[in-house]
Amino acid sequence: MTFALRINGQTRRVDAPPDQPLLWVLREQLGLKGPKYGCGIGACGACTVHIDGQAVRACVTPVNAVGQSLVTTIEGLAAKGTLHPVQQAWIEEDVAQCGYCQAGQIMAVASLLAETPSPSDEQIDAQITNLCRCGTYTRIRTAIHRAAKLMKQGAA
Amino acid sequence: MSASPLTTSRRDLLKAAAGAGALLVFARPQAASATARFVGEIGPFVRIDADGAVTIGCHVGEMGQGVSTALPMLIAEELDVPFERVSIQAMPLHLARNARGQARSHLGAGQSTAGGSNSVRVGFMPLRQAGARARLMILEAAAERWRLPVGELKTEDGVVRHAASGAAATYGELAGEAAKRPEPIGEIVLKTPDRFSVIGKPQRHLDADRIVRGEALFGIDAEMPGMLHAVVARCPYLGGKVATLDEAHALKLAGVVAIVPIPVADAPAPPLAPQSTPLAAGVAVVAMSFWEALQASDALKITWSRGAGAAADESSARAYADTWAKMESTPGDVVRKDGDFANLRSLKTVSARYEAAMVAHACMEPPNAIVSVDPDGKRACAILATQAPDVAAATIATVTGIDPLQIDVTLARMGGGFGRKFDQDMVAEAAIIANAVRRPVKLVWTRDDDLQHDLYRPGACHILDAAVAPGGRILGWRHRLATHSRLAGAAGDLAPRLTEYYPDGFPAGHVPNMEVEYHLLPSAAPRGAWRGPGHVVNAFAIECFLDEIAVASNRDPVELRLDMIGTGGAHSYMYLPQMPRRTFDTARYAAVIRRAAEASGWGEPMPKGRGRGFAAHFTFESYVAEVVEVSVEGGRLRIDRVTAAVDAGLIINPNGARAQIEGSINDGLSAALGQAITVRDGQVEQRNFSDYEMLRMDGAARRIDVSFIESPEPPNGLGEPGVPPLAPALANAIFAATGVRLRRTPMLPDLQAALAAV
Ligand code: FES
Ligand code: FES
């Protein structure tokens, strides 16, 4: 089947079986390698993208469920090349170790902050459930609070 | 490849630079012959463009341990350039034969291997020399240009200056001339530490920007033109085989190109000579895309036969029960014997048993490998996320019969390694498949493949007994342990116990009568190195037991340790019999113990339901002590704070070093609390993150404080040493908070059961 997907501000046409997960369409057909494969069952968050602004796990999202929704991957998060405050905070706190999980973490956090601009630690615990084997969680928490501040400054 | 390895690699970097229109300087190792040059040398590392941009090569794979920042810092220091101006490039691995005829990376035998937390320790002097050589070539170019003696010139921040005449030139201006100069000969006098301007200053991860933008840096992201994709269906039975295969349906599916069997010899964990990499029997599906390969591999109709002998219906529960019984009834291999423990019968005895489950590596990037074999079968190339590129090339050579010098390996960033990407099973499989189809193939393991076919961290049983004098002094220590051993299984391997217990670790030398005995805990599941191999589980048993002794004799656990150490001093420490002995300096050990206690507020009273636990360990020549602070409320465990004190000698990058300890603490929590690999009916039970419980944000340490001892000693690695003290400090903290003594990892099931019972 042919799909016209609206991704990172462009319309991209792809041929794919309707049940193929969006993750593999992004990675293999569209060359968007930012979303990562980690489990394929929605349990790790490495593949997180935004669909209409909501954080979604692309490995369990069939391509035919996307429709006309707007898909944003980590590659499209930096508006016109300017880093998103979450990306900026990630650099300032030097969060990444191996970095493999971080695109997914950043996408999950960007979506959290869009809805909850100043999350409490309990809200972070409940909402950010992505895995990181390198154990960067403690810096992720600091970076989330920093990103929240950066966003407030940006809005002011 | 007739050119010398040096020339080849020089040409490659030249090629890379030519694309950017750059001028070049190389810090080339000098030597008379290719052979002499090969031994112990690290190759060309530095490139400087006309605009002054500095590119430094990194020869060790980056997996999050920070080498691609820390190692270039060593070069930049002696080169005398501001680190902000440096960018990093992974270096190509080119193989050459060493004096013994083995194909090894010319960058230095074995030094491209990331393991044993060795990269910074081993690279400290040679990489500084490489930087100093490059600087000298630039100085000589300036001296020639100005007709001045080299001795009158100084460098600073990428500029050469002559104070008397006021002459000055940037490295970029001198780069072209410097590149043409002959190699400086001999050892160069290096900076004294008081002149360091890069080493010891916190630096951010140089790839941080590319990572947050989601750039395709990892092995799993790489591509080759015309590349196919492979997925392997592996036998779920340990040591089992393919009984029957019906591939007809799968072959008809969209995108499927070929079906390739992965044959293995009879035996549990059969070794793939000479790398001892065990492979699981299986069938590979090669297709145009990963998704198509995965669909087709699910569609294969395969019946599997069980493994032979005990593997056929192996059960972890039974193996552990049998082993506990055997440890009580039968003497094991003697690992260490000082004095006579049996003579101390009249003293008060403290005894305890500890158990650890096998765990998996579960790197967030699952195993993968890209290998291409030319149509004539004479050359191969590979893009690999590997900790051991030399061994990877040797593996491809073994599988394909291709001369190792005709194999090109490019290193990609690893999405975690932790010892998993030290082994080459994924590379061997990709090589078998690529050799069959003679095209570039990317093999990706699914998470199920990864958890079912990991090279697991050995599990263990420990029985500890101590004889304690009335004043609380420990006079006798008997330690009987059994582990799966990460070596057992391959023919010709060292005795299994040698990798499982380091006989000179604490408390050896600090207890007059000490006996250690080893038993093998049998399993057909393959085992490998897991971050801090041997250390993590032993430290759990030993450091929990010290806490139990302290409680039983009414002593403070920190004081007990410090009393045992006394003034401390240098003890000879064996890793493996064939390796040089190291020094375990218990005065340094005592210093981290004191520092962690002070920094954590050890001894200050805590409210009910909260507690602190202490543990320390010496791992790969680094000293780490940790205090874990927990609260247990309403049946829920929270890690409020972890304080670590670390002596790893001179710290190259304080920020990266801190990140390693922080990560080790959360990783240690993850492994200690929830993770377990179990075998039932001859198969590993766990399949994905749904039944393999890893730490998430809500379970991570809320606060981590790391304190480094300022030290003039040579630097040691920090990728692993932060892990071993964590589990015992955690168990000791939970005891302090709740009175529940946890003696088994994973701890959460036992904790929940104990809390439910009260
Ligand atoms: S890969 Fe999608 S959640 Fe793990
Ligand atoms: S940074 Fe390595 S898995 Fe998160």
CSV table of N, CA, C and O in Angstrom, one decimal, chain A residues 17 19-21 24 27-28 33-34 36-39 41 43-44 46 74-75 78 81 83 87 90-92 94 96-102 106 121-122 124-125 128-129 131-135 137-141 144, chain B residues 63-64 204-205 208-209 211-214 216 218 220-221 223 229 289-291 361-362 364-366 413-416 418 445-447 530 655 658-660 662-663 666-667 688-690 694-698 700-702 704:
chain,number,residue,atom,x,y,z
A,17,PRO,N,3.6,-2.5,3.7
A,17,PRO,CA,2.4,-3.3,4.2
A,17,PRO,C,1.7,-2.5,5.3
A,17,PRO,O,2.4,-1.9,6.1
A,19,ASP,N,0.4,-3.1,8.1
A,19,ASP,CA,0.7,-3.4,9.5
A,19,ASP,C,2.1,-3.2,9.8
A,19,ASP,O,2.5,-3.4,11.0
A,20,GLN,N,2.9,-2.7,8.9
A,20,GLN,CA,4.4,-2.5,9.2
A,20,GLN,C,4.5,-1.4,10.2
A,20,GLN,O,3.9,-0.3,10.1
A,21,PRO,N,5.2,-1.6,11.3
A,21,PRO,CA,5.3,-0.5,12.3
A,21,PRO,C,6.0,0.7,11.7
A,21,PRO,O,6.9,0.7,10.9
A,24,TRP,N,9.9,1.2,11.4
A,24,TRP,CA,10.8,0.6,10.4
A,24,TRP,C,10.5,1.4,9.1
A,24,TRP,O,11.4,1.4,8.2
A,27,ARG,N,12.9,4.4,9.7
A,27,ARG,CA,14.3,4.0,9.7
A,27,ARG,C,14.8,3.5,8.4
A,27,ARG,O,15.9,3.9,7.9
A,28,GLU,N,14.0,2.6,7.7
A,28,GLU,CA,14.5,2.0,6.5
A,28,GLU,C,14.1,2.6,5.3
A,28,GLU,O,14.8,2.6,4.3
A,33,LYS,N,17.0,7.9,11.1
A,33,LYS,CA,17.6,6.9,12.0
A,33,LYS,C,17.5,7.3,13.5
A,33,LYS,O,18.0,6.6,14.3
A,34,GLY,N,17.0,8.5,13.7
A,34,GLY,CA,16.9,9.0,15.1
A,34,GLY,C,16.1,8.1,16.0
A,34,GLY,O,16.5,7.7,17.0
A,36,LYS,N,14.9,4.9,17.5
A,36,LYS,CA,15.7,3.7,17.6
A,36,LYS,C,14.9,2.5,17.9
A,36,LYS,O,13.8,2.6,18.6
A,37,TYR,N,15.4,1.3,17.5
A,37,TYR,CA,14.8,0.1,17.9
A,37,TYR,C,15.4,-0.4,19.2
A,37,TYR,O,16.6,-0.5,19.4
A,38,GLY,N,14.5,-0.7,20.2
A,38,GLY,CA,15.0,-1.2,21.5
A,38,GLY,C,14.3,-2.5,21.9
A,38,GLY,O,14.9,-3.3,22.6
A,39,CYS,N,13.0,-2.6,21.6
A,39,CYS,CA,12.3,-3.8,22.0
A,39,CYS,C,11.2,-4.3,21.1
A,39,CYS,O,10.9,-5.5,21.1
A,41,ILE,N,8.1,-3.9,21.3
A,41,ILE,CA,6.9,-4.2,22.0
A,41,ILE,C,6.3,-3.0,22.8
A,41,ILE,O,5.5,-3.1,23.6
A,43,ALA,N,8.0,-1.3,25.1
A,43,ALA,CA,8.4,-1.4,26.5
A,43,ALA,C,9.6,-0.5,26.8
A,43,ALA,O,9.9,-0.4,28.0
A,44,CYS,N,10.3,0.1,25.9
A,44,CYS,CA,11.5,0.8,26.2
A,44,CYS,C,11.5,2.3,25.8
A,44,CYS,O,12.3,3.0,26.4
A,46,ALA,N,12.6,3.7,23.2
A,46,ALA,CA,13.7,4.2,22.3
A,46,ALA,C,13.2,4.7,21.0
A,46,ALA,O,13.9,5.5,20.3
A,74,ILE,N,12.9,13.0,16.1
A,74,ILE,CA,14.0,13.8,16.7
A,74,ILE,C,14.6,14.7,15.7
A,74,ILE,O,15.0,15.8,16.0
A,75,GLU,N,14.7,14.2,14.5
A,75,GLU,CA,15.3,15.0,13.4
A,75,GLU,C,14.6,16.3,13.1
A,75,GLU,O,15.1,17.3,12.6
A,78,ALA,N,14.3,20.1,16.3
A,78,ALA,CA,15.0,21.4,16.3
A,78,ALA,C,14.4,22.3,15.2
A,78,ALA,O,14.6,22.0,14.0
A,81,GLY,N,16.7,24.2,12.7
A,81,GLY,CA,18.1,24.0,13.1
A,81,GLY,C,18.4,24.5,14.5
A,81,GLY,O,19.4,24.2,15.1
A,83,LEU,N,18.1,24.3,18.3
A,83,LEU,CA,17.8,23.2,19.2
A,83,LEU,C,16.5,23.6,20.1
A,83,LEU,O,16.3,24.7,20.5
A,87,GLN,N,16.6,19.7,24.0
A,87,GLN,CA,17.9,19.3,23.5
A,87,GLN,C,19.0,20.1,24.1
A,87,GLN,O,20.1,19.6,24.4
A,90,TRP,N,19.7,19.0,27.5
A,90,TRP,CA,20.5,17.8,27.5
A,90,TRP,C,22.0,18.0,27.2
A,90,TRP,O,22.8,17.3,27.8
A,91,ILE,N,22.3,19.0,26.4
A,91,ILE,CA,23.7,19.3,26.2
A,91,ILE,C,24.3,19.9,27.4
A,91,ILE,O,25.4,19.6,27.9
A,92,GLU,N,23.6,20.9,28.0
A,92,GLU,CA,24.1,21.6,29.1
A,92,GLU,C,24.3,20.7,30.3
A,92,GLU,O,25.3,20.8,31.0
A,94,ASP,N,24.9,17.6,29.9
A,94,ASP,CA,25.7,16.5,29.4
A,94,ASP,C,25.1,15.1,29.8
A,94,ASP,O,25.8,14.3,30.4
A,96,ALA,N,23.9,12.5,27.9
A,96,ALA,CA,24.1,11.2,27.1
A,96,ALA,C,25.4,10.5,27.5
A,96,ALA,O,26.4,11.1,27.8
A,97,GLN,N,25.3,9.2,27.6
A,97,GLN,CA,26.5,8.4,27.7
A,97,GLN,C,26.6,7.7,26.3
A,97,GLN,O,27.1,8.3,25.4
A,98,CYS,N,26.1,6.5,26.2
A,98,CYS,CA,26.1,5.9,24.8
A,98,CYS,C,25.2,6.7,23.9
A,98,CYS,O,25.5,6.7,22.7
A,99,GLY,N,24.2,7.2,24.4
A,99,GLY,CA,23.3,8.1,23.6
A,99,GLY,C,22.2,7.4,22.9
A,99,GLY,O,21.3,8.0,22.3
A,100,TYR,N,22.2,6.0,23.0
A,100,TYR,CA,21.2,5.3,22.1
A,100,TYR,C,19.7,5.6,22.5
A,100,TYR,O,18.9,5.7,21.7
A,101,CYS,N,19.5,5.7,23.8
A,101,CYS,CA,18.1,5.9,24.3
A,101,CYS,C,17.7,7.4,24.2
A,101,CYS,O,16.5,7.7,24.4
A,102,GLN,N,18.6,8.3,24.0
A,102,GLN,CA,18.4,9.7,24.3
A,102,GLN,C,17.4,10.3,23.3
A,102,GLN,O,16.6,11.2,23.7
A,106,ILE,N,14.3,12.3,24.9
A,106,ILE,CA,14.1,13.7,24.5
A,106,ILE,C,12.7,13.9,24.0
A,106,ILE,O,12.0,14.9,24.4
A,121,ASP,N,8.7,16.0,40.5
A,121,ASP,CA,9.5,14.7,40.4
A,121,ASP,C,8.5,13.5,40.3
A,121,ASP,O,8.8,12.6,39.6
A,122,GLU,N,7.4,13.6,41.0
A,122,GLU,CA,6.5,12.5,40.9
A,122,GLU,C,5.9,12.4,39.5
A,122,GLU,O,5.7,11.3,39.0
A,124,ILE,N,7.3,13.4,36.8
A,124,ILE,CA,8.4,12.8,35.9
A,124,ILE,C,8.5,11.3,36.1
A,124,ILE,O,8.5,10.6,35.1
A,125,ASP,N,8.5,10.8,37.3
A,125,ASP,CA,8.5,9.4,37.6
A,125,ASP,C,7.4,8.7,36.8
A,125,ASP,O,7.6,7.6,36.3
A,128,ILE,N,7.8,9.6,32.5
A,128,ILE,CA,9.0,9.3,31.7
A,128,ILE,C,9.4,7.8,32.1
A,128,ILE,O,10.0,7.6,33.1
A,129,THR,N,9.0,6.9,31.2
A,129,THR,CA,9.3,5.5,31.5
A,129,THR,C,10.2,4.9,30.6
A,129,THR,O,10.3,3.6,30.5
A,131,LEU,N,13.6,3.4,29.0
A,131,LEU,CA,14.8,2.7,29.6
A,131,LEU,C,16.1,3.3,29.2
A,131,LEU,O,16.2,3.8,28.0
A,132,CYS,N,17.0,3.3,30.1
A,132,CYS,CA,18.4,3.7,29.8
A,132,CYS,C,19.4,2.8,30.5
A,132,CYS,O,19.5,2.8,31.7
A,133,ARG,N,20.0,1.9,29.7
A,133,ARG,CA,20.9,0.9,30.4
A,133,ARG,C,22.1,1.7,31.0
A,133,ARG,O,22.7,1.2,31.9
A,134,CYS,N,22.5,2.8,30.4
A,134,CYS,CA,23.7,3.5,30.9
A,134,CYS,C,23.4,4.2,32.2
A,134,CYS,O,24.3,4.7,32.9
A,135,GLY,N,22.1,4.2,32.6
A,135,GLY,CA,21.7,4.8,33.9
A,135,GLY,C,21.8,6.3,34.0
A,135,GLY,O,22.2,6.8,35.0
A,137,TYR,N,19.6,8.4,34.3
A,137,TYR,CA,18.3,8.9,34.9
A,137,TYR,C,18.5,10.1,35.7
A,137,TYR,O,17.7,11.1,35.7
A,138,THR,N,19.6,10.1,36.5
A,138,THR,CA,19.7,11.2,37.5
A,138,THR,C,20.0,12.5,36.7
A,138,THR,O,19.4,13.6,37.1
A,139,ARG,N,20.8,12.4,35.7
A,139,ARG,CA,21.0,13.7,34.9
A,139,ARG,C,19.7,14.0,34.0
A,139,ARG,O,19.5,15.2,33.8
A,140,ILE,N,19.0,13.0,33.6
A,140,ILE,CA,17.8,13.3,32.9
A,140,ILE,C,16.8,14.1,33.7
A,140,ILE,O,16.3,15.1,33.2
A,141,ARG,N,16.7,13.7,35.0
A,141,ARG,CA,15.8,14.5,35.9
A,141,ARG,C,16.2,15.9,36.0
A,141,ARG,O,15.4,16.9,35.8
A,144,ILE,N,15.5,17.7,32.8
A,144,ILE,CA,14.1,18.1,32.6
A,144,ILE,C,13.7,19.4,33.3
A,144,ILE,O,13.1,20.3,32.7
B,63,MET,N,31.3,3.6,23.6
B,63,MET,CA,30.0,2.9,24.0
B,63,MET,C,29.3,3.6,25.1
B,63,MET,O,28.5,3.1,25.8
B,64,GLY,N,29.8,4.9,25.3
B,64,GLY,CA,29.2,5.6,26.4
B,64,GLY,C,30.1,5.8,27.6
B,64,GLY,O,29.9,6.5,28.5
B,204,ARG,N,32.6,18.4,28.2
B,204,ARG,CA,31.4,17.7,27.8
B,204,ARG,C,31.7,16.7,26.8
B,204,ARG,O,32.7,16.8,26.0
B,205,HIS,N,30.8,15.7,26.7
B,205,HIS,CA,30.9,14.7,25.6
B,205,HIS,C,30.9,15.4,24.3
B,205,HIS,O,30.1,16.1,23.9
B,208,ALA,N,27.9,15.2,22.0
B,208,ALA,CA,26.6,15.5,22.6
B,208,ALA,C,25.6,16.2,21.7
B,208,ALA,O,24.4,15.8,21.6
B,209,ASP,N,26.1,17.1,20.9
B,209,ASP,CA,25.2,17.8,19.9
B,209,ASP,C,24.6,16.8,18.9
B,209,ASP,O,23.4,16.9,18.6
B,211,ILE,N,24.2,13.7,19.2
B,211,ILE,CA,23.3,12.7,19.8
B,211,ILE,C,21.9,13.3,20.0
B,211,ILE,O,20.9,12.7,19.7
B,212,VAL,N,21.9,14.6,20.5
B,212,VAL,CA,20.6,15.1,20.8
B,212,VAL,C,19.8,15.5,19.5
B,212,VAL,O,18.6,15.6,19.5
B,213,ARG,N,20.6,15.6,18.4
B,213,ARG,CA,19.9,15.8,17.1
B,213,ARG,C,19.5,14.5,16.5
B,213,ARG,O,18.9,14.5,15.4
B,214,GLY,N,19.8,13.4,17.1
B,214,GLY,CA,19.4,12.1,16.5
B,214,GLY,C,20.2,11.6,15.3
B,214,GLY,O,19.6,10.9,14.5
B,216,ALA,N,22.7,9.7,12.8
B,216,ALA,CA,22.9,8.2,12.7
B,216,ALA,C,24.3,7.8,13.0
B,216,ALA,O,25.2,7.7,12.1
B,218,PHE,N,25.2,5.1,15.2
B,218,PHE,CA,25.4,3.8,15.8
B,218,PHE,C,25.6,2.7,14.7
B,218,PHE,O,25.2,2.9,13.6
B,220,ILE,N,23.8,0.1,14.3
B,220,ILE,CA,22.5,-0.3,13.8
B,220,ILE,C,22.0,0.7,12.7
B,220,ILE,O,21.1,0.4,12.0
B,221,ASP,N,22.6,1.9,12.7
B,221,ASP,CA,22.2,3.0,11.8
B,221,ASP,C,23.0,2.9,10.5
B,221,ASP,O,22.6,3.6,9.5
B,223,GLU,N,25.0,1.9,7.0
B,223,GLU,CA,24.5,1.3,5.8
B,223,GLU,C,25.7,1.1,4.8
B,223,GLU,O,26.7,1.8,4.9
B,229,HIS,N,19.3,-7.3,4.5
B,229,HIS,CA,19.0,-7.3,5.9
B,229,HIS,C,18.8,-8.8,6.4
B,229,HIS,O,18.1,-9.5,5.7
B,289,SER,N,14.6,-5.9,3.5
B,289,SER,CA,14.5,-4.9,4.7
B,289,SER,C,14.4,-5.8,5.9
B,289,SER,O,14.1,-7.0,5.9
B,290,PHE,N,14.7,-5.1,7.1
B,290,PHE,CA,14.6,-5.8,8.4
B,290,PHE,C,13.2,-6.3,8.6
B,290,PHE,O,13.0,-7.5,9.0
B,291,TRP,N,12.2,-5.5,8.3
B,291,TRP,CA,10.8,-5.9,8.6
B,291,TRP,C,10.5,-7.2,7.8
B,291,TRP,O,9.9,-8.1,8.3
B,361,HIS,N,23.0,-8.6,29.4
B,361,HIS,CA,23.6,-7.3,29.2
B,361,HIS,C,22.5,-6.3,28.8
B,361,HIS,O,22.5,-5.2,29.3
B,362,ALA,N,21.6,-6.7,27.9
B,362,ALA,CA,20.5,-5.8,27.5
B,362,ALA,C,21.0,-4.4,27.2
B,362,ALA,O,20.4,-3.4,27.6
B,364,MET,N,21.0,-1.1,25.2
B,364,MET,CA,19.8,-0.6,24.5
B,364,MET,C,19.9,-0.8,23.0
B,364,MET,O,18.9,-1.0,22.4
B,365,GLU,N,21.1,-0.7,22.5
B,365,GLU,CA,21.3,-1.1,21.1
B,365,GLU,C,21.5,-2.6,21.0
B,365,GLU,O,22.5,-3.1,21.5
B,366,PRO,N,20.6,-3.4,20.4
B,366,PRO,CA,20.8,-4.8,20.4
B,366,PRO,C,22.0,-5.2,19.5
B,366,PRO,O,22.4,-4.4,18.7
B,413,ARG,N,29.7,3.9,16.6
B,413,ARG,CA,29.4,4.1,18.0
B,413,ARG,C,28.5,2.9,18.5
B,413,ARG,O,27.7,2.4,17.7
B,414,MET,N,28.8,2.5,19.7
B,414,MET,CA,28.0,1.4,20.3
B,414,MET,C,26.9,2.0,21.2
B,414,MET,O,27.2,2.9,22.0
B,415,GLY,N,25.7,1.5,21.1
B,415,GLY,CA,24.6,1.9,22.0
B,415,GLY,C,24.7,1.1,23.2
B,415,GLY,O,23.8,0.3,23.5
B,416,GLY,N,25.8,1.2,24.0
B,416,GLY,CA,26.1,0.4,25.1
B,416,GLY,C,26.9,-0.8,24.8
B,416,GLY,O,26.8,-1.3,23.6
B,418,PHE,N,29.2,-2.8,27.8
B,418,PHE,CA,29.1,-3.5,29.0
B,418,PHE,C,29.7,-4.8,29.0
B,418,PHE,O,29.3,-5.7,29.8
B,445,TRP,N,19.8,-8.2,15.7
B,445,TRP,CA,19.1,-9.1,16.7
B,445,TRP,C,17.9,-8.4,17.2
B,445,TRP,O,17.9,-7.2,17.5
B,446,THR,N,16.8,-9.1,17.4
B,446,THR,CA,15.7,-8.5,18.0
B,446,THR,C,16.0,-8.6,19.5
B,446,THR,O,16.9,-9.2,20.0
B,447,ARG,N,15.1,-7.9,20.3
B,447,ARG,CA,15.3,-7.9,21.8
B,447,ARG,C,15.1,-9.3,22.3
B,447,ARG,O,15.9,-9.8,23.2
B,530,TRP,N,30.5,-9.2,31.9
B,530,TRP,CA,29.4,-8.2,32.2
B,530,TRP,C,30.0,-7.2,33.2
B,530,TRP,O,30.5,-7.5,34.2
B,655,ASN,N,34.1,15.5,34.4
B,655,ASN,CA,32.7,15.4,34.1
B,655,ASN,C,32.4,14.0,33.6
B,655,ASN,O,31.4,13.4,34.0
B,658,ARG,N,32.6,11.5,36.5
B,658,ARG,CA,31.4,11.6,37.3
B,658,ARG,C,30.2,10.9,36.6
B,658,ARG,O,29.5,10.1,37.3
B,659,ALA,N,30.1,11.1,35.3
B,659,ALA,CA,29.0,10.4,34.6
B,659,ALA,C,29.1,8.9,34.7
B,659,ALA,O,28.1,8.2,34.8
B,660,GLN,N,30.4,8.4,34.6
B,660,GLN,CA,30.6,6.9,34.7
B,660,GLN,C,30.1,6.4,36.1
B,660,GLN,O,29.5,5.4,36.2
B,662,GLU,N,28.0,7.9,38.2
B,662,GLU,CA,26.5,8.0,38.3
B,662,GLU,C,25.8,6.9,37.5
B,662,GLU,O,24.9,6.3,38.0
B,663,GLY,N,26.3,6.7,36.3
B,663,GLY,CA,25.7,5.6,35.5
B,663,GLY,C,25.8,4.3,36.1
B,663,GLY,O,24.9,3.4,36.2
B,666,ASN,N,23.2,3.8,38.9
B,666,ASN,CA,21.9,3.4,38.5
B,666,ASN,C,21.9,2.0,37.8
B,666,ASN,O,20.9,1.3,37.9
B,667,ASP,N,23.0,1.7,37.1
B,667,ASP,CA,23.1,0.4,36.5
B,667,ASP,C,23.2,-0.7,37.5
B,667,ASP,O,22.5,-1.8,37.4
B,688,ASN,N,11.7,-10.4,26.8
B,688,ASN,CA,11.8,-9.0,26.4
B,688,ASN,C,11.7,-8.2,27.7
B,688,ASN,O,11.6,-8.7,28.8
B,689,PHE,N,11.6,-6.9,27.5
B,689,PHE,CA,11.6,-6.0,28.7
B,689,PHE,C,10.3,-6.2,29.5
B,689,PHE,O,10.2,-5.7,30.6
B,690,SER,N,9.3,-6.9,28.9
B,690,SER,CA,8.1,-7.1,29.7
B,690,SER,C,8.3,-8.2,30.8
B,690,SER,O,7.6,-8.2,31.8
B,694,MET,N,14.1,-4.0,34.2
B,694,MET,CA,15.2,-3.0,34.3
B,694,MET,C,14.7,-1.7,35.0
B,694,MET,O,13.5,-1.4,34.9
B,695,LEU,N,15.7,-1.1,35.6
B,695,LEU,CA,15.4,0.2,36.3
B,695,LEU,C,14.8,1.2,35.3
B,695,LEU,O,15.3,1.4,34.2
B,696,ARG,N,13.9,2.0,35.8
B,696,ARG,CA,13.4,3.2,35.1
B,696,ARG,C,13.5,4.4,36.0
B,696,ARG,O,14.0,4.3,37.1
B,697,MET,N,13.1,5.5,35.4
B,697,MET,CA,13.2,6.8,36.1
B,697,MET,C,12.8,6.7,37.6
B,697,MET,O,13.4,7.2,38.5
B,698,ASP,N,11.6,6.1,37.8
B,698,ASP,CA,11.0,6.1,39.2
B,698,ASP,C,11.9,5.3,40.2
B,698,ASP,O,11.7,5.5,41.4
B,700,ALA,N,15.3,5.1,40.0
B,700,ALA,CA,16.7,5.6,40.0
B,700,ALA,C,17.0,6.4,41.2
B,700,ALA,O,16.2,6.9,41.9
B,701,ALA,N,18.3,6.6,41.5
B,701,ALA,CA,18.8,7.4,42.6
B,701,ALA,C,18.3,8.8,42.4
B,701,ALA,O,18.6,9.4,41.4
B,702,ARG,N,17.7,9.4,43.4
B,702,ARG,CA,17.2,10.8,43.3
B,702,ARG,C,18.4,11.7,43.3
B,702,ARG,O,18.3,12.8,42.7
B,704,ILE,N,22.8,11.9,43.5
B,704,ILE,CA,24.1,11.2,43.5
B,704,ILE,C,25.2,12.2,43.7
B,704,ILE,O,25.3,13.2,43.0
